[in-house]
CSV table of C-alpha atoms in Angstrom, one decimal:
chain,number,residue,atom,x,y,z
I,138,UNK,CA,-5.7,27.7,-13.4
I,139,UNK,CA,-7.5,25.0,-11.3
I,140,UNK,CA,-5.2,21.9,-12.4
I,141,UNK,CA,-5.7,19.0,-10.7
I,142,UNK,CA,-8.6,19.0,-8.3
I,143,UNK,CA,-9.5,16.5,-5.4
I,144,UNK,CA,-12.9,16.6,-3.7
I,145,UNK,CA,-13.9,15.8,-0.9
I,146,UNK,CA,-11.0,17.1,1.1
I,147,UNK,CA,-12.0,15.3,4.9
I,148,UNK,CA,-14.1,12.1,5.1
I,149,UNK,CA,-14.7,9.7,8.1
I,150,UNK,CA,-16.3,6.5,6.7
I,151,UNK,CA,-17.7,3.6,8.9
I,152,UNK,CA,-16.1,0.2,8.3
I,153,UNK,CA,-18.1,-1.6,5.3
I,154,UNK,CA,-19.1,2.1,3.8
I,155,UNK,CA,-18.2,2.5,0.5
I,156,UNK,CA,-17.1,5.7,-1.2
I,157,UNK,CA,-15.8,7.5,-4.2
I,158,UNK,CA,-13.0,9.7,-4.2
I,159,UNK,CA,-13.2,12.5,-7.2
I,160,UNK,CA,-10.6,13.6,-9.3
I,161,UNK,CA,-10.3,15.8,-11.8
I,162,UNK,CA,-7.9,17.7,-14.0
I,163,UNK,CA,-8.0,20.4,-16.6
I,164,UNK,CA,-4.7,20.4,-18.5
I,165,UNK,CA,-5.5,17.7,-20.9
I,166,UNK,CA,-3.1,15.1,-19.5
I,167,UNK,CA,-3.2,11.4,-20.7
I,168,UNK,CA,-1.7,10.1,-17.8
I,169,UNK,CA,-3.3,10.2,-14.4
I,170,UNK,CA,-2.2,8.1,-10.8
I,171,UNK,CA,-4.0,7.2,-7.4
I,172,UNK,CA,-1.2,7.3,-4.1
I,173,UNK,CA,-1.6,6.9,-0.7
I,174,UNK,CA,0.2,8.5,1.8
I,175,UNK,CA,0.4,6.9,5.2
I,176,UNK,CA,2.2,8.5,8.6
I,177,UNK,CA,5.7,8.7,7.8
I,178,UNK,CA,6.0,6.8,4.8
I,179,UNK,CA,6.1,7.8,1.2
I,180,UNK,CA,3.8,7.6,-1.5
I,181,UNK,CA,2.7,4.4,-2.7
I,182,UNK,CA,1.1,3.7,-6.3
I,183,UNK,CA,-3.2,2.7,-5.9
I,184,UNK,CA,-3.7,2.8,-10.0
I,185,UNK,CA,-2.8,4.7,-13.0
I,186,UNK,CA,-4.1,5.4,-16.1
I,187,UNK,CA,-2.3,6.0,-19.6
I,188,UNK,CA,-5.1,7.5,-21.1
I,189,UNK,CA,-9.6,7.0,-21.6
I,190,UNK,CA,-10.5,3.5,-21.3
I,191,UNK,CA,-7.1,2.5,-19.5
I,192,UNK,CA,-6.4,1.6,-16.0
I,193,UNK,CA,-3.8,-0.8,-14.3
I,194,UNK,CA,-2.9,-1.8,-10.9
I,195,UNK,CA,-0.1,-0.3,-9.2
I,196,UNK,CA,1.7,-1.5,-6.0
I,197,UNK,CA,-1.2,-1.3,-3.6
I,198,UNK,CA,-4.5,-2.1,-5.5
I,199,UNK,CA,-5.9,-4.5,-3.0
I,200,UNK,CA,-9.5,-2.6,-1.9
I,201,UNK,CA,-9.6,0.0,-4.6
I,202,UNK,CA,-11.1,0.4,-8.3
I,203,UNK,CA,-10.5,2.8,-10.9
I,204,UNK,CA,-12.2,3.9,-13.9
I,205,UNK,CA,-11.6,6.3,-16.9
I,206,UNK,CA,-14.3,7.5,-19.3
I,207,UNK,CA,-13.0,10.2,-19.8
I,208,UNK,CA,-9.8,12.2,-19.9
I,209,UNK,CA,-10.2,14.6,-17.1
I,210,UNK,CA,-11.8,12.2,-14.5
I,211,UNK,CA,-10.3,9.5,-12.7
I,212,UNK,CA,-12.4,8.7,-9.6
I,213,UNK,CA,-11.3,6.0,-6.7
I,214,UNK,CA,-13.4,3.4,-5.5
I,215,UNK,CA,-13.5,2.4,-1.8
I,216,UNK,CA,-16.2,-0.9,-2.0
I,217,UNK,CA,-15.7,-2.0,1.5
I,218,UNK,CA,-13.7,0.6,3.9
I,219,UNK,CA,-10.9,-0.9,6.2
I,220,UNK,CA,-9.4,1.1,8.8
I,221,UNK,CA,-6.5,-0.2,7.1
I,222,UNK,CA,-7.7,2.4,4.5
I,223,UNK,CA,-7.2,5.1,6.5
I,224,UNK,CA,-4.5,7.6,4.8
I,225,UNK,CA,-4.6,10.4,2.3
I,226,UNK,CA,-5.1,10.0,-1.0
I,227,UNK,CA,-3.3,11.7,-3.3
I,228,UNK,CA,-4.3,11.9,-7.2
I,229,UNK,CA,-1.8,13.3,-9.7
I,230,UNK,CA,-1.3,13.5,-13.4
I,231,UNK,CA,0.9,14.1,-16.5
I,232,UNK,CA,1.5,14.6,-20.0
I,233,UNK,CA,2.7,11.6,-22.3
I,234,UNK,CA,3.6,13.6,-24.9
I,235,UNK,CA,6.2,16.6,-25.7
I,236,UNK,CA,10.0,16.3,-26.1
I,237,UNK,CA,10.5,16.2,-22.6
I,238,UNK,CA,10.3,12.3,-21.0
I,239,UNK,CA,10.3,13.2,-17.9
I,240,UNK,CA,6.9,15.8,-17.9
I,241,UNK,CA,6.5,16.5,-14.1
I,242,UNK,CA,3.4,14.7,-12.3
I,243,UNK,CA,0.7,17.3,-10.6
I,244,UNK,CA,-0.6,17.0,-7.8
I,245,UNK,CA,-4.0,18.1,-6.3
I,246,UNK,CA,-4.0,18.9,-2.8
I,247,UNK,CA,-4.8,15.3,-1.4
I,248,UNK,CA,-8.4,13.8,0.6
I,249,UNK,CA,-7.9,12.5,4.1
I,250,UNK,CA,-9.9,9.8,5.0
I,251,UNK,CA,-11.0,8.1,8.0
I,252,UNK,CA,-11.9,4.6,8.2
I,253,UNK,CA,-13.9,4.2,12.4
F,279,UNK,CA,12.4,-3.7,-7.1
F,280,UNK,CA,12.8,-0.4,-7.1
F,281,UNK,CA,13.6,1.4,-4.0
F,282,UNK,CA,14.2,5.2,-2.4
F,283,UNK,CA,16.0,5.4,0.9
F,284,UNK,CA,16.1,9.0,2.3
F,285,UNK,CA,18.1,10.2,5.6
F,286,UNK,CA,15.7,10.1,8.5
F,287,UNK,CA,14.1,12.9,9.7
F,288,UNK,CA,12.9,15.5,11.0
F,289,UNK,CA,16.1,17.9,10.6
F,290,UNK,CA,15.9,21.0,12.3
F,291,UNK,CA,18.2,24.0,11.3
F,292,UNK,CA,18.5,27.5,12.0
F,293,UNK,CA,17.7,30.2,9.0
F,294,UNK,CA,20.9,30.6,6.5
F,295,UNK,CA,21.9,27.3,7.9
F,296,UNK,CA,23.6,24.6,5.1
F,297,UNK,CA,20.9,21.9,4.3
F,298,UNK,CA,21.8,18.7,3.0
F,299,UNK,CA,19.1,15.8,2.6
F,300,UNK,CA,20.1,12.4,1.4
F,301,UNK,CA,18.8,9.8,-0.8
F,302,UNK,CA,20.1,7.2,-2.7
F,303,UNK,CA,18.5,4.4,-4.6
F,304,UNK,CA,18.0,1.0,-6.0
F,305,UNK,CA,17.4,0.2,-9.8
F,306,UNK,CA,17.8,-1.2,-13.0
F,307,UNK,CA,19.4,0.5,-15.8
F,308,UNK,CA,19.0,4.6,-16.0
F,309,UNK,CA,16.5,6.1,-14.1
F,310,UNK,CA,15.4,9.6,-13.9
F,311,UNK,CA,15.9,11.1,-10.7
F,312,UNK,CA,13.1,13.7,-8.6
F,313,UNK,CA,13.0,15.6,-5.7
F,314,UNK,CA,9.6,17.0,-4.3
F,315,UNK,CA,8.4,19.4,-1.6
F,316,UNK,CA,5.3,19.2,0.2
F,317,UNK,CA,3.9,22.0,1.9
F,318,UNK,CA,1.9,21.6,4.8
F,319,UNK,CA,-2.0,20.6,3.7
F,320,UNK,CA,-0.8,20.6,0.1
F,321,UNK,CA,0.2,18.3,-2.3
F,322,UNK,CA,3.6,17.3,-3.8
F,323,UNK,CA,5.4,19.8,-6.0
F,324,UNK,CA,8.3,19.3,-8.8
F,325,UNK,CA,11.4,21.0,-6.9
F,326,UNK,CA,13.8,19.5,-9.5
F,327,UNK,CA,15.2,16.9,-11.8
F,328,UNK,CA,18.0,14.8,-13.8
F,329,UNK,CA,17.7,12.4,-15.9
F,330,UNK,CA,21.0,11.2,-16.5
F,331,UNK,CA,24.2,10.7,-14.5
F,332,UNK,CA,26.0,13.5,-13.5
F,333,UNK,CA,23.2,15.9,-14.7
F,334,UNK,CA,22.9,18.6,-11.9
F,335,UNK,CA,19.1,19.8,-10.8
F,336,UNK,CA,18.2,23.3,-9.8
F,337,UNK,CA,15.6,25.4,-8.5
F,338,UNK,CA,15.0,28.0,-6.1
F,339,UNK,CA,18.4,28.2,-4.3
F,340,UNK,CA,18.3,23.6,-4.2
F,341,UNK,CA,21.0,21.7,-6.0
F,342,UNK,CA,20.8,17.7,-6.4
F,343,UNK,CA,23.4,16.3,-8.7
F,344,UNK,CA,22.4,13.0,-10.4
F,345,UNK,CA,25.5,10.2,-8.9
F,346,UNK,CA,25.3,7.2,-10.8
F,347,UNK,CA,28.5,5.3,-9.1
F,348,UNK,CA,27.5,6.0,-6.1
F,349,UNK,CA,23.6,5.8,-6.6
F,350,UNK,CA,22.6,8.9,-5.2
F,351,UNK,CA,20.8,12.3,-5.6
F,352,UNK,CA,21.5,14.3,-2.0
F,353,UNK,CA,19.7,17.7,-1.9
F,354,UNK,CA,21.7,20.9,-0.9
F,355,UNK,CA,21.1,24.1,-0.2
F,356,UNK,CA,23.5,26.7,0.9
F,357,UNK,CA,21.1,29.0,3.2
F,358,UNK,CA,17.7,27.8,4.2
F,359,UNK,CA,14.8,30.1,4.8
F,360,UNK,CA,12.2,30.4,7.1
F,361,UNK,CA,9.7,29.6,4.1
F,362,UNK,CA,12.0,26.3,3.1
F,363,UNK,CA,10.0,24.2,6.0
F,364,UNK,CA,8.2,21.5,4.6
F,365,UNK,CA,8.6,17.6,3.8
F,366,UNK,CA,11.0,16.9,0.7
F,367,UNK,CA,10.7,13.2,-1.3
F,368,UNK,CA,13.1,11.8,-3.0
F,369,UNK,CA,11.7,9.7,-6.3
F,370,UNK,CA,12.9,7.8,-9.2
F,371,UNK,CA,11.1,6.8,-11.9
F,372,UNK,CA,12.3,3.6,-14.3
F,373,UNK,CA,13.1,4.3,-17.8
F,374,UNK,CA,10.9,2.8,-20.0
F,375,UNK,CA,7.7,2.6,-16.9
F,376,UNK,CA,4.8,4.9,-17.8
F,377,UNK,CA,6.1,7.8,-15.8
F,378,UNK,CA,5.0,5.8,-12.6
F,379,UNK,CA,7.0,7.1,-9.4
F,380,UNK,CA,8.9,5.5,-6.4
F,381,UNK,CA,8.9,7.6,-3.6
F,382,UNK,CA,11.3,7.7,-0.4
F,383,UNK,CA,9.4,8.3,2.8
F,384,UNK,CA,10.5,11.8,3.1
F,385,UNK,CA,12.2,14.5,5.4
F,386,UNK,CA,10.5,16.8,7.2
F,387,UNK,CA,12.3,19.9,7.6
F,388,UNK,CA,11.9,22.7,10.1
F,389,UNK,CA,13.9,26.3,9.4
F,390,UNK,CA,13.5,28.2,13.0
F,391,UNK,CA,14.1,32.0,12.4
């Protein structure tokens, strides 16, 4: 019961590096989200995705791109690494349908990067 | 905008201690109301819900009841464990938004035995 799967877990990027953060999930969700998580703060909305071919911005886009082919993946684009970048990343997903509004997001278990 | 303001942390309490964590929060119309725990090197986990005032969420010993005059959704528990410690967000989520999330900036707690 994997459900919603992050890799890599640890990255240091140089400034000006780009990257792609993976994630994945196996329990047929239509929505999926990209958070960061700096020191101390809450989680703050990258992108989200209501289902395949889908994507808009959240509160903190600036940086990042998104793209969904397909309805398990939703991988996270770093173009041009910041330090300002450096946090964990969080991706997390949920139904859109049932009787229940309010299906619960999952959470994978986060990737901490490292912008040097 | 929306907003989640959570009592600042950390809180430290001795096991079978009374925990109480607030939040309370700024939006339009009826939003449904979250609480999540975070275990350390793990993500965030559903610890309980209400989605309407005066609804009461429960799980695992933690009671939050959904306060719409007062705009809040405080997190009790009558006698913390050990295995409690962890960071707990508060979140709302706008009716009518596709399920997207405002998160407080959490409370880390700390049980000592």
């Amino acid at each position: 019961n994997a459900g919603v799967t992050q890799t890599p877990k640890f990255r240091i990027l140089k400034i000006g590096q780009s990257m792609t953060l993976q994630c994945t999930q196996d329990m047929n969700h239509n929505y999926m989200y990209w958070y960061r998580q700096d020191p101390g703060m809450g989680l703050k909305l990258i992108y989200y995705s209501v289902g395949a071919g889908i994507t808009d911005k959240g509160e903190v886009p600036n940086g990042y791109n998104v793209s969904r082919s397909t309805t398990e993946d939703f991988p996270l684009r770093l173009e041009l690494a910041a330090p300002s970048q450096t946090s964990v990343y969080f991706c997390a997903s949920s139904s859109g349908t049932g009787g229940d509004r309010d299906q619960p997001q999952h959470f994978g278990d986060g990737t901490r990067l490292s912008i040097l | 905008g929306d907003s989640v303001t959570q009592m600042e942390g950390p809180v430290t309490l001795s096991e079978e201690a009374f925990l109480t964590i607030n939040c309370t929060y700024t939006a339009t119309g009826y939003p449904s109301l979250f609480w999540y725990v975070q275990y350390p090197g793990e993500g965030l986990q559903l610890l309980l819900k209400a989605t309407k005032a005066d609804d009461k969420g429960s799980n695992k010993g933690f009671e939050a009841t959904y306060r719409k005059e007062t705009t809040s959704f405080h997190l009790e528990k009558g006698s913390v464990q050990v295995s409690d410690s962890a960071v707990y967000f508060c979140a709302l989520r706008r009716s009518g938004s596709a399920r997207q999330l405002t998160f407080g900036s959490g409370t880390q707690l700390t049980v000592l035995p």
